[in-house]
Amino acid sequence: MAPKPKELKGDFWKTKDFKISIGDIIQKKETENTDEPLVSMGPTQKPSVTDLRSWDMKLLDRYEPFYSPLCDMCCLCTYGKCDLLGKKGACGIDAAAQQARIVLLACCIGSAAHSGHARHLLEYLIGKKGEDFPIEMGIGIDIEAPIMRTLIGKTPKKLGDLKEALDYVEEQMIHLLSACHTGQEGSSRDFESKALHAGLMDNLGKEIGDLAQIVALDMPKGDAQAPLVELGIGTINREKPVILCIGHNVAPGAGIMDYLEEHNLEEDLEVCGICCAAIDITRYNKNAKIVGPISKQLRFIRSGVADVIIVDEQCIRTDVLEEAKKNNAIVTATTDKMCLGLPNKTDEYPDKIVSQLINNQIEGALILDPEKVGEVAAKVAMKISKERSRTKTLPDLDEIIELAKECTECEWCDRVCPNSIPMMDAVMAASTGDLSQMQRLYNNDICYSCGRCEQECPRNIPIISMMAKIGEINLQDQKYNIRAGRGPVQDIEVRRIGAPIVLGDIPGVIAFVGCTNYPDGGEEVAKMAEEFLERNYIVVTTGCGAMTLGEYKDEEGKTLYERYSGSFEAKGLVNMGSCVSNAHIPGVAIKIANIFAKKPLEGNFEEIADYILNRVGACGVAWGAYSQKAAAIATGVNRWGIPVVVGPHASKYRRLFLGRTDKEETWQINDLRSKEVINGEPAPEHLLYAAETIGEATVMTAKLCLRPNDTSKGRQLKLNHYIDLHKKYFGTIPEDIYKFVRVQKDIPITYKRDIMEILDEKNWKPRKLPQEPSLMDMEGD
Amino acid sequence: MNERIIPWQPTVIAGPKQALMVTPETAKMMVKKAKRPLLILGPLAKEEPLVTHSIEISEKWDLPIVTTADTFKTYLEKGVKTKAYGVVEIINLLKDPEWNGLEGEGHHDLVIFIGGIYYMASQGLSSLKHFAPHITTLTLCKYFHSNADASFPNMKDEEWLIYLEKMKTD
């Protein structure tokens, strides 16, 4: 009988033999296909809010929270407003704790959005397929739910099994949200621990959601050969009735595709999407098209191309109804998250809803039944398309010039622009007939069409409509592609490259994720991805980031998806899917710990996170993160030990996790093999870092792939890339290079002479190489 | 309200405390009074004429320079010694009263900013405003930074360049 680890202490967890025997037991269990848990449960099954607190404190000791308040005040209760600048509030809270509290709140919102989405999906799919619908990810994936296995300690075999995990998430979220109430938590570090827990719940909620939709809707199951699908405003056939889906929930879009298929209407209508709903619809049916990331939203709605606009949940413009009305498009809301004040027509006959919509008896409809949405959307689009095609929606180019002449050069469009882009100069140039400046801002989403300039303009110049029209000048060029989201990495791929990643031979796994709040357009992100792909890194991507990468073509007109394989391998560009597919990023790191190192997963979060932090050279890049979901995603992967580089706008999240290389004591590690606590190195140096420019971000990302466990050969490779990139963007070998040379064998041959000079200057001495670097079992544990 | 002292991005207003709007004369007084000032150059200081102005101001007042983002390279190519930090890294060090300064000779008492990305610089200044009471911050950008202790007002290029010229005189 297997021992119960919870009853054992000390060296038991360190023994290598134990890990191997667990691997055998897992194998046996799967062969026998029994529900009996033959694996031993680790110490933290279904961890509570405080169960992983000691791990969090280890992270926070090393990567101290760095706060930059967006507001000096707290206005959450009626004692306030309280000015927290150098003072405590009426409840006793100080500025640091208040920042951490707001971060927790943001992570709760983000996590709730993903988990609410997962709940919607799960209930819908269980209703459609039944609780016993099997969770089968194909022969290449045995560990189909690595996060769930680690946290819940169970392997889901059927859709109904996912409910237990989601119940757990929801319970934890209530406790976390309650901690934000006035007069609860008072410590910034404990708020951060809770934020990390909220991020972890976000990871689990996403995994549940994506797993459910992959199996029940037969999306690609880790398929490296997932098809290329069309992307870009120019791919939308404007001669057909057009249905646009915005948001994140695939169900309404799937309902539309099903209806078209069942009625042989696939060739007659165009179904397209914006944001993650678009990605997931193309995972379901490759005939759908992707308009692009969230940045396209307002300008595409304004263009009037869409006859029917289906909104589901998250990241949708809340004025979508008002905007749609301007060009007589019909809006249908489809989830409880966004009802827009529309009448609930869920129980109405579809033809009656269609009649009410096209006769303007209702200004839109709330329909909470995805199949009914499909029928109504298709019928409405076909009926109104012809009439709407005569609706003039955007100003002509001549009118743009006249509208631009209204500009008084007050400069307020520039001042309220989140990105401080030179909109006024572009408008003034347009007034002289020169549209090139507006076109430059349109291209690559330098302007992401938030519309704040329009709101401020005292002359009511419709700047976004002008941009949308100017964007149509090169419509034919706006045709790209993206590999359909493949879902998780296959176990077999991990077996193939687990060792090179952990040993450092593959220099790192870089994840480009998040939204499009880019400081200077999306092309920078694509070029950064290209840089790492060319350097043999593995690049994974999801969501709006994945779409942005698809919008960049090389000189031969090829997108990155056409140039690089979809496999999880060196030089592979792996589009995992939508926002919820972000779960597969920590997921693959967990798989590496389990498959390559045979670390048991069940109830064993801390050991897995410790392994990832010290040995898996992965780094996230969220260059345009804007949402609370992005905050939760980053915080969640941080808890697993994966660092993230964010763009300058992310400084407005109020908190980063920064290491201090000058505090050597914070980098000590325990070598589990020798049982010695030794001086470590700042690897990874930061856990959440905001960069100002893409050059800085690129160099930092390469540096954050360093891990204490790198072999000397792996370290040489990683340092070689770090130095190369530093020379490219900074012009020199990095001054801190000596901190990452442990022994002479670590020095890249190409730079040996220069580095030796630096080492001499710094009076460098070789250090011990840890065999099993860890933060566990340190003094004070 | 005087538009010169509304933050350039107006929503940056964080609370009742606003920066003191300063002229070059007052700014120079602050530099003269400082025992260990530091100049931080952001990525907008990679372009002329700001590069030359920044170098000449640093030379005039013997200011050690930190370059943030990848600004370092521009000054390296001009033969100007600077130390590269991420803006969040240097601010993280500055807010620690135990930090011993750029040259290890003691903490800085005045930190002067030029060329940061407005909204991110504003966040960095907020960090120092809240958590570094031992430091005075001064911005010489052409936009008013309400989170600094002292800032130039919002200006057009022509006026700003005159301000920068004045920073090079006694």
Short mmCIF file of C-alpha atoms in Angstrom, two decimals, chain A residues 438-744:
data_model
loop_
_atom_site.label_atom_id
_atom_site.label_comp_id
_atom_site.label_asym_id
_atom_site.label_seq_id
_atom_site.Cartn_x
_atom_site.Cartn_y
_atom_site.Cartn_z
CA MET A 438 -4.08 58.48 -40.72
CA GLN A 439 -3.34 55.42 -42.78
CA ARG A 440 -0.10 54.88 -40.86
CA LEU A 441 -2.00 55.03 -37.58
CA TYR A 442 -4.59 52.60 -38.92
CA ASN A 443 -1.99 50.08 -40.07
CA ASN A 444 -0.71 47.63 -37.48
CA ASP A 445 -3.20 48.93 -34.94
CA ILE A 446 -1.04 51.85 -33.82
CA CYS A 447 -4.49 53.36 -33.21
CA TYR A 448 -6.57 50.63 -31.58
CA SER A 449 -9.75 52.62 -32.10
CA CYS A 450 -10.89 53.07 -28.52
CA GLY A 451 -12.65 56.24 -29.63
CA ARG A 452 -11.60 58.49 -26.76
CA CYS A 453 -10.43 61.13 -29.26
CA GLU A 454 -13.94 61.34 -30.71
CA GLN A 455 -15.48 61.68 -27.27
CA GLU A 456 -13.27 64.65 -26.57
CA CYS A 457 -13.38 66.44 -29.92
CA PRO A 458 -15.24 69.76 -29.47
CA ARG A 459 -16.03 69.75 -33.20
CA ASN A 460 -17.44 66.20 -33.12
CA ILE A 461 -15.13 65.05 -35.88
CA PRO A 462 -15.86 61.32 -36.40
CA ILE A 463 -12.20 60.31 -36.26
CA ILE A 464 -12.77 56.56 -36.00
CA SER A 465 -15.18 56.55 -38.93
CA MET A 466 -12.61 58.46 -40.94
CA MET A 467 -9.97 55.94 -39.97
CA ALA A 468 -12.26 53.06 -40.91
CA LYS A 469 -12.81 54.54 -44.34
CA ILE A 470 -9.15 55.28 -44.89
CA GLY A 471 -8.42 51.69 -43.88
CA GLU A 472 -10.55 50.53 -46.77
CA ILE A 473 -8.13 52.06 -49.26
CA ASN A 474 -5.88 49.00 -49.01
CA LEU A 475 -8.57 46.50 -48.12
CA GLN A 476 -7.19 43.91 -50.49
CA ASP A 477 -3.89 43.91 -48.60
CA GLN A 478 -5.56 43.11 -45.32
CA LYS A 479 -5.74 39.40 -45.95
CA TYR A 480 -3.76 37.15 -43.66
CA ASN A 481 -4.02 33.78 -42.02
CA ILE A 482 -3.62 32.09 -38.67
CA ARG A 483 -3.29 28.46 -37.71
CA ALA A 484 -6.50 27.40 -36.02
CA GLY A 485 -6.04 27.02 -32.27
CA ARG A 486 -4.71 23.54 -31.71
CA GLY A 487 -5.35 23.29 -27.96
CA PRO A 488 -2.79 21.70 -25.64
CA VAL A 489 0.66 20.38 -26.32
CA GLN A 490 0.72 16.63 -26.80
CA ASP A 491 2.47 14.47 -24.24
CA ILE A 492 4.54 12.95 -27.00
CA GLU A 493 5.88 16.38 -27.92
CA VAL A 494 6.82 16.95 -24.29
CA ARG A 495 8.61 13.60 -24.22
CA ARG A 496 10.54 14.68 -27.30
CA ILE A 497 11.65 18.09 -26.12
CA GLY A 498 11.26 17.99 -22.32
CA ALA A 499 14.94 17.22 -21.81
CA PRO A 500 16.29 19.90 -24.17
CA ILE A 501 14.08 22.49 -22.48
CA VAL A 502 15.04 21.54 -18.95
CA LEU A 503 18.72 21.20 -19.84
CA GLY A 504 18.67 24.44 -21.78
CA ASP A 505 19.43 23.10 -25.26
CA ILE A 506 16.22 24.68 -26.46
CA PRO A 507 16.82 28.18 -25.14
CA GLY A 508 13.28 28.77 -24.00
CA VAL A 509 9.56 28.72 -24.50
CA ILE A 510 8.12 32.18 -25.12
CA ALA A 511 4.37 32.75 -24.88
CA PHE A 512 2.90 35.74 -26.70
CA VAL A 513 -0.47 36.32 -25.12
CA GLY A 514 -2.93 38.98 -24.21
CA CYS A 515 -4.66 41.97 -25.67
CA THR A 516 -3.81 44.73 -28.15
CA ASN A 517 -3.06 47.70 -25.93
CA TYR A 518 0.26 47.97 -27.71
CA PRO A 519 2.37 51.09 -27.22
CA ASP A 520 3.28 51.29 -30.88
CA GLY A 521 1.26 48.80 -32.88
CA GLY A 522 1.21 45.06 -33.34
CA GLU A 523 4.03 44.65 -35.80
CA GLU A 524 6.55 45.03 -32.99
CA VAL A 525 5.13 41.93 -31.33
CA ALA A 526 5.26 39.91 -34.53
CA LYS A 527 8.86 40.93 -35.13
CA MET A 528 9.74 39.98 -31.58
CA ALA A 529 8.16 36.55 -32.11
CA GLU A 530 10.06 36.22 -35.37
CA GLU A 531 13.31 37.09 -33.59
CA PHE A 532 12.83 34.26 -31.08
CA LEU A 533 11.63 31.79 -33.70
CA GLU A 534 14.76 32.41 -35.73
CA ARG A 535 16.78 31.74 -32.60
CA ASN A 536 15.27 28.27 -32.09
CA TYR A 537 12.98 29.17 -29.22
CA ILE A 538 9.56 27.60 -29.07
CA VAL A 539 6.89 30.27 -29.46
CA VAL A 540 3.39 29.62 -28.20
CA THR A 541 0.55 32.05 -28.53
CA THR A 542 -3.12 32.58 -27.78
CA GLY A 543 -5.98 35.00 -28.19
CA CYS A 544 -5.51 38.48 -29.59
CA GLY A 545 -1.74 37.97 -29.48
CA ALA A 546 -2.09 35.02 -31.85
CA MET A 547 -4.14 37.14 -34.24
CA THR A 548 -1.60 39.95 -34.13
CA LEU A 549 1.16 37.52 -35.10
CA GLY A 550 -0.92 36.48 -38.10
CA GLU A 551 -1.21 40.05 -39.35
CA TYR A 552 2.48 40.34 -40.15
CA LYS A 553 3.84 39.25 -43.52
CA ASP A 554 7.43 38.98 -44.64
CA GLU A 555 8.77 40.36 -47.92
CA GLU A 556 7.47 37.31 -49.75
CA GLY A 557 4.00 37.92 -48.41
CA LYS A 558 4.03 35.00 -45.99
CA THR A 559 2.70 35.11 -42.46
CA LEU A 560 4.57 33.63 -39.53
CA TYR A 561 2.08 30.76 -39.49
CA GLU A 562 3.03 29.86 -43.05
CA ARG A 563 6.73 30.04 -42.30
CA TYR A 564 6.95 28.05 -39.08
CA SER A 565 5.57 24.68 -38.06
CA GLY A 566 2.70 24.36 -35.61
CA SER A 567 4.58 21.76 -33.56
CA PHE A 568 5.87 22.25 -30.06
CA GLU A 569 9.51 22.11 -31.04
CA ALA A 570 12.41 24.47 -31.65
CA LYS A 571 11.25 27.06 -34.21
CA GLY A 572 7.66 25.98 -33.72
CA LEU A 573 4.87 28.56 -33.63
CA VAL A 574 2.10 27.01 -31.61
CA ASN A 575 -1.28 28.74 -31.61
CA MET A 576 -3.05 27.12 -28.70
CA GLY A 577 -6.32 28.95 -29.22
CA SER A 578 -8.32 31.54 -27.35
CA CYS A 579 -8.04 33.19 -23.91
CA VAL A 580 -9.16 30.03 -22.15
CA SER A 581 -6.45 28.12 -23.99
CA ASN A 582 -3.90 30.07 -21.97
CA ALA A 583 -4.38 27.27 -19.45
CA HIS A 584 -2.25 25.06 -21.69
CA ILE A 585 0.79 27.28 -21.14
CA PRO A 586 1.28 26.43 -17.46
CA GLY A 587 -0.21 23.10 -18.55
CA VAL A 588 2.78 22.23 -20.70
CA ALA A 589 5.20 23.32 -17.98
CA ILE A 590 3.37 20.98 -15.58
CA LYS A 591 3.58 18.20 -18.13
CA ILE A 592 7.33 18.70 -18.39
CA ALA A 593 7.62 18.30 -14.61
CA ASN A 594 5.47 15.20 -14.70
CA ILE A 595 6.66 13.46 -17.84
CA PHE A 596 10.33 14.40 -17.87
CA ALA A 597 10.99 14.49 -14.14
CA LYS A 598 8.24 12.10 -13.09
CA LYS A 599 7.00 14.53 -10.48
CA PRO A 600 3.65 13.40 -9.11
CA LEU A 601 0.91 15.93 -9.82
CA GLU A 602 -2.00 15.07 -7.58
CA GLY A 603 -2.23 17.54 -4.73
CA ASN A 604 1.37 18.53 -5.32
CA PHE A 605 1.25 22.16 -6.44
CA GLU A 606 4.26 23.46 -4.56
CA GLU A 607 6.70 20.84 -5.79
CA ILE A 608 5.52 21.33 -9.37
CA ALA A 609 5.74 25.12 -9.20
CA ASP A 610 9.15 24.87 -7.59
CA TYR A 611 10.28 22.64 -10.44
CA ILE A 612 8.96 25.04 -13.08
CA LEU A 613 10.49 28.10 -11.43
CA ASN A 614 13.92 26.52 -11.20
CA ARG A 615 14.07 24.39 -14.32
CA VAL A 616 11.63 25.23 -17.08
CA GLY A 617 12.90 28.16 -19.14
CA ALA A 618 9.54 29.63 -20.05
CA CYS A 619 8.55 33.30 -20.19
CA GLY A 620 5.30 35.02 -21.09
CA VAL A 621 5.05 38.24 -23.06
CA ALA A 622 1.81 40.21 -22.79
CA TRP A 623 2.82 43.33 -24.68
CA GLY A 624 -0.66 44.77 -24.97
CA ALA A 625 -2.30 43.50 -21.78
CA TYR A 626 -5.27 45.68 -20.89
CA SER A 627 -7.94 43.60 -19.15
CA GLN A 628 -8.57 42.21 -15.70
CA LYS A 629 -8.42 38.78 -17.31
CA ALA A 630 -4.87 39.50 -18.44
CA ALA A 631 -4.03 40.48 -14.85
CA ALA A 632 -5.39 37.15 -13.62
CA ILE A 633 -3.63 35.17 -16.35
CA ALA A 634 -0.24 36.72 -15.58
CA THR A 635 -0.67 36.39 -11.82
CA GLY A 636 -1.72 32.77 -12.22
CA VAL A 637 1.31 31.76 -14.28
CA ASN A 638 3.52 33.72 -11.89
CA ARG A 639 2.39 31.41 -9.09
CA TRP A 640 3.52 28.44 -11.17
CA GLY A 641 6.96 30.07 -11.42
CA ILE A 642 6.67 31.44 -14.94
CA PRO A 643 7.83 35.06 -15.37
CA VAL A 644 5.97 37.50 -17.59
CA VAL A 645 7.11 40.63 -19.45
CA VAL A 646 4.39 43.19 -20.04
CA GLY A 647 4.21 46.41 -22.03
CA PRO A 648 4.32 49.93 -20.63
CA HIS A 649 0.53 50.22 -20.28
CA ALA A 650 0.60 47.32 -17.83
CA SER A 651 2.26 49.61 -15.30
CA LYS A 652 -1.32 50.77 -14.76
CA TYR A 653 -2.15 47.41 -13.21
CA ARG A 654 -0.37 48.97 -10.20
CA ARG A 655 1.82 46.02 -9.27
CA LEU A 656 4.84 44.17 -10.59
CA PHE A 657 7.01 41.46 -9.01
CA LEU A 658 10.65 42.54 -9.18
CA GLY A 659 13.80 40.79 -8.03
CA ARG A 660 16.81 42.62 -6.60
CA THR A 661 20.14 41.33 -7.88
CA ASP A 662 21.95 43.37 -5.25
CA LYS A 663 20.28 41.38 -2.48
CA GLU A 664 22.25 38.17 -2.83
CA GLU A 665 20.55 36.49 0.10
CA THR A 666 17.26 36.40 -1.81
CA TRP A 667 18.74 34.13 -4.48
CA GLN A 668 19.82 31.29 -2.23
CA ILE A 669 18.61 27.89 -3.27
CA ASN A 670 18.47 24.49 -1.71
CA ASP A 671 20.20 21.80 -3.68
CA LEU A 672 17.96 18.87 -2.92
CA ARG A 673 20.59 16.44 -4.15
CA SER A 674 23.40 17.60 -1.88
CA LYS A 675 21.02 18.91 0.80
CA GLU A 676 23.01 22.14 0.87
CA VAL A 677 21.70 25.67 0.78
CA ILE A 678 23.95 27.48 -1.68
CA ASN A 679 24.21 30.92 -3.23
CA GLY A 680 22.13 30.98 -6.34
CA GLU A 681 21.79 33.47 -9.13
CA PRO A 682 19.04 35.87 -10.21
CA ALA A 683 17.41 33.38 -12.54
CA PRO A 684 14.75 34.25 -13.36
CA GLU A 685 15.49 37.79 -12.26
CA HIS A 686 11.93 39.11 -12.20
CA LEU A 687 8.52 37.51 -12.08
CA LEU A 688 6.44 40.33 -13.57
CA TYR A 689 8.32 43.06 -15.41
CA ALA A 690 7.07 46.06 -17.39
CA ALA A 691 9.26 47.22 -20.26
CA GLU A 692 9.06 50.53 -22.10
CA THR A 693 10.22 49.43 -25.53
CA ILE A 694 10.24 46.27 -27.56
CA GLY A 695 14.06 46.23 -27.52
CA GLU A 696 14.12 46.22 -23.74
CA ALA A 697 11.37 43.59 -23.66
CA THR A 698 13.21 41.33 -26.08
CA VAL A 699 16.44 41.37 -24.11
CA MET A 700 14.62 40.89 -20.80
CA THR A 701 12.61 37.98 -22.20
CA ALA A 702 15.77 36.19 -23.26
CA LYS A 703 17.26 36.80 -19.82
CA LEU A 704 14.16 35.54 -18.03
CA CYS A 705 14.57 32.15 -19.73
CA LEU A 706 17.69 31.46 -17.64
CA ARG A 707 17.18 28.84 -14.94
CA PRO A 708 19.47 27.57 -12.18
CA ASN A 709 19.14 24.06 -13.57
CA ASP A 710 20.62 24.87 -17.01
CA THR A 711 23.47 22.59 -17.99
CA SER A 712 26.62 24.41 -19.03
CA LYS A 713 25.85 23.69 -22.66
CA GLY A 714 22.34 25.02 -22.24
CA ARG A 715 23.57 28.05 -20.33
CA GLN A 716 26.05 28.81 -23.12
CA LEU A 717 23.24 28.83 -25.62
CA LYS A 718 20.97 30.98 -23.50
CA LEU A 719 23.72 33.46 -22.70
CA ASN A 720 24.66 33.59 -26.34
CA HIS A 721 21.14 34.76 -27.22
CA TYR A 722 21.02 37.15 -24.28
CA ILE A 723 24.34 38.71 -25.32
CA ASP A 724 23.43 38.82 -29.03
CA LEU A 725 20.19 40.61 -28.29
CA HIS A 726 21.79 42.94 -25.79
CA LYS A 727 24.41 43.91 -28.36
CA LYS A 728 21.68 44.50 -30.91
CA TYR A 729 19.56 46.77 -28.72
CA PHE A 730 22.09 48.15 -26.22
CA GLY A 731 25.31 47.92 -28.22
CA THR A 732 27.33 46.08 -25.58
CA ILE A 733 27.76 42.82 -23.76
CA PRO A 734 25.46 43.09 -20.74
CA GLU A 735 27.19 44.36 -17.66
CA ASP A 736 25.50 41.76 -15.46
CA ILE A 737 26.73 38.80 -17.50
CA TYR A 738 29.10 37.76 -14.70
CA LYS A 739 26.12 37.02 -12.49
CA PHE A 740 25.01 34.25 -14.83
CA VAL A 741 28.36 32.56 -15.39
CA ARG A 742 28.60 29.87 -12.78
CA VAL A 743 31.63 28.04 -14.16
CA GLN A 744 33.87 28.72 -17.12
#
